[in-house]
CSV table of C-alpha atoms and ligand atoms in Angstrom, one decimal:
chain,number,residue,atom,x,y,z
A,26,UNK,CA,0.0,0.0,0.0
A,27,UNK,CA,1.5,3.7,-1.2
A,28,UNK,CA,2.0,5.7,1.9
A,29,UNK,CA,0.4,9.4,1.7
A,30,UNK,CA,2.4,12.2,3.5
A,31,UNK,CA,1.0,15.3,5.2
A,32,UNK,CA,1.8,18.5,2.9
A,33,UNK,CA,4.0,19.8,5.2
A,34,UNK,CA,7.9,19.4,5.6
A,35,UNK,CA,9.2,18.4,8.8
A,36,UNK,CA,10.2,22.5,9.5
A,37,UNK,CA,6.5,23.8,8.5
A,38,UNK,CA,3.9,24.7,11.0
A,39,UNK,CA,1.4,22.1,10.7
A,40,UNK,CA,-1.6,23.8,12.7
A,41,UNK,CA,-4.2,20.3,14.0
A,42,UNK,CA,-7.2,21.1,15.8
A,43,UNK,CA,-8.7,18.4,18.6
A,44,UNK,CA,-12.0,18.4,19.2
A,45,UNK,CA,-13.8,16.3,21.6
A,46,UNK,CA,-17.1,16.4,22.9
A,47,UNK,CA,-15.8,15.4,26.5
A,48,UNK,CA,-12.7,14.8,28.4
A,49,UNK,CA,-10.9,11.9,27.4
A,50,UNK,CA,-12.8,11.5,23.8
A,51,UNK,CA,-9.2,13.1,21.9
A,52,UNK,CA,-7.0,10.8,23.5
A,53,UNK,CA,-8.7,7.7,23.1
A,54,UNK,CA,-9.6,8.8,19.4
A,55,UNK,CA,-6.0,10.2,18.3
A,56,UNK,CA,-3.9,10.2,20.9
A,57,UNK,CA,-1.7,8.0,19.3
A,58,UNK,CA,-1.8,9.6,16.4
A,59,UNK,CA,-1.1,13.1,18.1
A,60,UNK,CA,2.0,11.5,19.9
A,61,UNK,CA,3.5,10.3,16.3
A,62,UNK,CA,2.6,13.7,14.4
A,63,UNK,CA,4.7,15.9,17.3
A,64,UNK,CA,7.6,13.7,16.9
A,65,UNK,CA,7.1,13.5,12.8
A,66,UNK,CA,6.3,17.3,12.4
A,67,UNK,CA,8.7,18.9,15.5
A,68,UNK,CA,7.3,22.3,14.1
A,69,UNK,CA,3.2,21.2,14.8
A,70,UNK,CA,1.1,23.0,16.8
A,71,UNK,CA,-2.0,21.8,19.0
A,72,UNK,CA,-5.3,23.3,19.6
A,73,UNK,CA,-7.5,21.9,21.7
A,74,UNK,CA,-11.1,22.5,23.1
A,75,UNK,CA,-13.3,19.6,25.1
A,76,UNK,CA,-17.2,20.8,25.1
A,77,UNK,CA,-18.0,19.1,28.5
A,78,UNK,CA,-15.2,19.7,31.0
A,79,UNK,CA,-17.0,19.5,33.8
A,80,UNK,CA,-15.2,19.7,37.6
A,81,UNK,CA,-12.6,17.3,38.0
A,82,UNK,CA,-12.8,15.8,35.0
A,83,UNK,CA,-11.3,19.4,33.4
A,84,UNK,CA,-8.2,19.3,35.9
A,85,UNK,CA,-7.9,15.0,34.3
A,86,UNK,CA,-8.5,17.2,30.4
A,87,UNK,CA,-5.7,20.2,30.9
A,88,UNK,CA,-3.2,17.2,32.4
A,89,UNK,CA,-4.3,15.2,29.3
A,90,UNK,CA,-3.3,18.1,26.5
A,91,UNK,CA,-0.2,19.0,28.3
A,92,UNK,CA,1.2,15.6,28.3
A,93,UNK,CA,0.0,14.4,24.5
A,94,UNK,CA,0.4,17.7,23.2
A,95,UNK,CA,3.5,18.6,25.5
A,96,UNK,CA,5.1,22.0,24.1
A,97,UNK,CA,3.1,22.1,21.1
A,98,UNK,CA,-0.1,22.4,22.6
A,99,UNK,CA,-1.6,26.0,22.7
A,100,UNK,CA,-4.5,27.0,25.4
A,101,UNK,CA,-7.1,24.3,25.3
A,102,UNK,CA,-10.3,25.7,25.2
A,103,UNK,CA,-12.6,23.8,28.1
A,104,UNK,CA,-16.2,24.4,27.9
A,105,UNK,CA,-19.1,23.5,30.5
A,106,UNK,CA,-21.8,21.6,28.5
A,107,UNK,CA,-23.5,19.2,30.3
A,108,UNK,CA,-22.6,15.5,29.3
A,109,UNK,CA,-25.3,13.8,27.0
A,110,UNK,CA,-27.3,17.0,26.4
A,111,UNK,CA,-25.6,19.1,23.6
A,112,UNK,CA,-28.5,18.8,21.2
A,113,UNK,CA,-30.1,20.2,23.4
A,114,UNK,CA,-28.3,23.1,23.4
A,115,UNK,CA,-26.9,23.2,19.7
A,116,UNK,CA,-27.2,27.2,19.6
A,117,UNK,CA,-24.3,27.8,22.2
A,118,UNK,CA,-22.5,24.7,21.2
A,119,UNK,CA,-22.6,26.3,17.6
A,120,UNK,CA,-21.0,29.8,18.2
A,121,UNK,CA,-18.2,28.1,20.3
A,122,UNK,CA,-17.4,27.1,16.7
A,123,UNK,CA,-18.0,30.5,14.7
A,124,UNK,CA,-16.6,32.6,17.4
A,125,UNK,CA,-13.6,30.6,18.6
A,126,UNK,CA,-12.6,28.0,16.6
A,127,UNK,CA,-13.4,28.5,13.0
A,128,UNK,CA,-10.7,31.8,12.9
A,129,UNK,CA,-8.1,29.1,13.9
A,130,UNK,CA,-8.1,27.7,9.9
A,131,UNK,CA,-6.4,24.2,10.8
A,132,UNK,CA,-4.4,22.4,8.4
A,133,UNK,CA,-6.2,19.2,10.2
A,134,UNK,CA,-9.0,18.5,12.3
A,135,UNK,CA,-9.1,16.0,14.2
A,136,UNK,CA,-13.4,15.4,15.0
A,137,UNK,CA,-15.6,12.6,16.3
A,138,UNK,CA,-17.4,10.2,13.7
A,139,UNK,CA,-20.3,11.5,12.0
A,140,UNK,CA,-22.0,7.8,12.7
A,141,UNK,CA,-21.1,7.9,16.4
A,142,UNK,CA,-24.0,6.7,18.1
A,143,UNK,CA,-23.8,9.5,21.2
A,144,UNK,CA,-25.6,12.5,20.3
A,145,UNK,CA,-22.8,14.8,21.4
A,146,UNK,CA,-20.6,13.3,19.4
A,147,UNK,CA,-22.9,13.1,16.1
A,148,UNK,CA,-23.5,17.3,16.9
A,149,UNK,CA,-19.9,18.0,17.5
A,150,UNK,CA,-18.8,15.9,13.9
A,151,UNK,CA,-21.9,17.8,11.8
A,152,UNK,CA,-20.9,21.2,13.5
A,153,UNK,CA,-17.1,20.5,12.5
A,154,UNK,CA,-17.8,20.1,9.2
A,155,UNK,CA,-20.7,22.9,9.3
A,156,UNK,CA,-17.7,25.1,10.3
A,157,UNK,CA,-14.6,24.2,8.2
A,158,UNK,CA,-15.8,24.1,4.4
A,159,UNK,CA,-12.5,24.0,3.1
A,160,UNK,CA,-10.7,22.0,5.1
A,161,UNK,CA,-8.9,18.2,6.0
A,162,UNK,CA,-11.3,16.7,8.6
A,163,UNK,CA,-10.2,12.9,10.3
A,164,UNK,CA,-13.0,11.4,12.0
A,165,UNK,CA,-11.7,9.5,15.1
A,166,UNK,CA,-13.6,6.2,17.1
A,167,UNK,CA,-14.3,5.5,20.5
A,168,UNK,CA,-15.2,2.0,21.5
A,169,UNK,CA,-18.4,1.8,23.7
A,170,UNK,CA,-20.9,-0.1,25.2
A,171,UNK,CA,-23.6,0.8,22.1
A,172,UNK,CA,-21.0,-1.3,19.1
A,173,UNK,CA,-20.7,1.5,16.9
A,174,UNK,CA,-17.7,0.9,15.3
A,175,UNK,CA,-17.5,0.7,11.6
A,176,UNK,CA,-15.3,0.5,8.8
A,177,UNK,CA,-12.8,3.0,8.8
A,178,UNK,CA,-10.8,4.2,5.8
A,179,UNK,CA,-7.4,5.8,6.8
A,180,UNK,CA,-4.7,4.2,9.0
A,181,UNK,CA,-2.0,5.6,11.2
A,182,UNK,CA,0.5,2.7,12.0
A,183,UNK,CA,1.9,3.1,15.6
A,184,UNK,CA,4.9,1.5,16.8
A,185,UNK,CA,3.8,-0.5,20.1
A,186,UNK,CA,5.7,1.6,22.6
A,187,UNK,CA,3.7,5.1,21.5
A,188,UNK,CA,0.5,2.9,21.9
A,189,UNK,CA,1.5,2.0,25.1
A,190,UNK,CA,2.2,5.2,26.2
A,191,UNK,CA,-1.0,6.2,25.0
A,192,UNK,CA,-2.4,3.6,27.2
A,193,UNK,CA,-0.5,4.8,30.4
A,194,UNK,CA,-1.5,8.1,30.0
A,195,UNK,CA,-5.1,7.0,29.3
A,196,UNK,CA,-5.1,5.5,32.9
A,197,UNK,CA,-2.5,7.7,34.6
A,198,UNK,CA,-5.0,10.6,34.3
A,199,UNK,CA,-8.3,9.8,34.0
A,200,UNK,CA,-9.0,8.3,37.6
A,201,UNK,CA,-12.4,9.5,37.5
A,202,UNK,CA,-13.5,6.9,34.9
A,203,UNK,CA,-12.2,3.6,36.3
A,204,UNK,CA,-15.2,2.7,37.5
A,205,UNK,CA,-16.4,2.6,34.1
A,206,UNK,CA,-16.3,-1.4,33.2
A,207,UNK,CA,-14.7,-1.0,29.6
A,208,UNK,CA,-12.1,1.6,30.9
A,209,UNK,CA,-9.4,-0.6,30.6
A,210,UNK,CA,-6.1,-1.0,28.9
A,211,UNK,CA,-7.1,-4.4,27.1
A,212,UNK,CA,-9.6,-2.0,25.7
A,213,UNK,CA,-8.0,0.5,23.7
A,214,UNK,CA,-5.0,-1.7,23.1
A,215,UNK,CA,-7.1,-4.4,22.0
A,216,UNK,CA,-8.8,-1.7,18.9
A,217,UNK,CA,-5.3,-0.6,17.9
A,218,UNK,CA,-4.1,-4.2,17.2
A,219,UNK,CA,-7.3,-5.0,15.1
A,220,UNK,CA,-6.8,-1.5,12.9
A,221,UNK,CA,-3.2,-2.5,13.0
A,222,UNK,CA,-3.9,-5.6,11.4
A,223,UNK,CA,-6.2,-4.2,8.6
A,224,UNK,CA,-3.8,-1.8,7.8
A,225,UNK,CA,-0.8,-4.1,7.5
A,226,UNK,CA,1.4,-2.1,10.0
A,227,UNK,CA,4.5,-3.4,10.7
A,228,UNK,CA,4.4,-3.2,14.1
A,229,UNK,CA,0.8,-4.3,14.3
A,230,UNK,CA,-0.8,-1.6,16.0
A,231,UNK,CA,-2.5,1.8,14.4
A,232,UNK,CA,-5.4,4.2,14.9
A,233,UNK,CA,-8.4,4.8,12.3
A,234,UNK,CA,-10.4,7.6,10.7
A,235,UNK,CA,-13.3,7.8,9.1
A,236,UNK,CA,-12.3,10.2,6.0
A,237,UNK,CA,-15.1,12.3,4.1
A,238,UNK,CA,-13.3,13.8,1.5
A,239,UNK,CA,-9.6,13.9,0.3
A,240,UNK,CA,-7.5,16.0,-2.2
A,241,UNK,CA,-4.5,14.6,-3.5
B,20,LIG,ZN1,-17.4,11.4,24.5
């Protein structure tokens, strides 16, 4: 399989936007994928903004940029929507992204899966692509109880220590979900060797998108 590259040389500023609808959703999505792009593109920069950052989960979120993002991240925006009821407020969710994000102009978004079957996540993937016309928009899973996962088109092939970094962070920081029963390592290790393996990677382990529209 012919590997595509970013349009950016290692010394450009490649400008990626994270979205998530709550704490957590980024680095589960593409937090593997963010880890690879710093070291790949040492000149990147990181936005960030989590819709539902709610108490102590927003201290687990800032800890969670800094540490995927490290140096490259700029401020993360943290908002205070309430967790499962966005559509519900789509008016205020909306002008987050006319009057904060959409000036950014990111060379790539990184945005939950338009098929996701929580409603914040379906609003947050139609308002990203509501917002940025003109732009290159990856469409990141999260496993959950529902079984929404699909068929994703675009690979990133991870080597298995950046996974498992990934995976320490994931539980390093985000105490306040391991009560959850699916919260666990085996989880999100078990979803990067299965993309791994459809996407041939060498070391067997990768992250998927869901990709709309491309431009070679
Ligand atoms: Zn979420």
């Amino acid at each position: 399989m012919m590997r595509l590259n970013l349009d950016r040389s290692a010394q450009q500023v490649l400008k990626v936007l994270c979205i998530g609808s709550h704490c957590d959703d980024i680095e589960i999505g593409c937090g593997g994928t963010i880890l690879r792009l710093a070291e790949q593109y040492p000149a990147c920069e990181f936005h960030w903004v989590v819709f539902s950052a709610l108490g102590v989960r927003q201290v687990e979120a800032h800890r969670a940029a800094e540490l995927f993002a490290g140096t490259r991240l700029k401020t993360p925006v943290m908002k205070l929507f309430q967790d499962g009821f966005m559509p519900f407020m789509g008016a205020e969710v909306k002008a987050v992204f006319e009057k904060e994000l959409k000036q950014l102009s990111p060379d790539l978004i990184f945005t939950h899966n338009s098929q996701d079957a929580h409603q914040d996540h379906r609003l947050i993937a139609g308002l990203t692509w509501n917002t940025f016309r003109d732009h290159f928009i990856l469409e990141y899973e999260i496993p959950k109880y529902d079984g929404d996962l699909g068929r994703p088109s675009v690979f990133m092939p991870l080597d298995l220590e950046v996974c498992e970094t990934k995976v320490r962070y994931l539980m390093q920081i985000f105490q306040s979900q391991h009560d959850k029963h699916w919260f666990k390592q085996e989880t999100f290790l078990s979803l990067m060797r299965l993309r791994g393996m459809e996407c041939n990677a060498r070391s067997g382990y990768a992250e998927a998108f869901y990709c709309r529209k491309l431009v070679l």
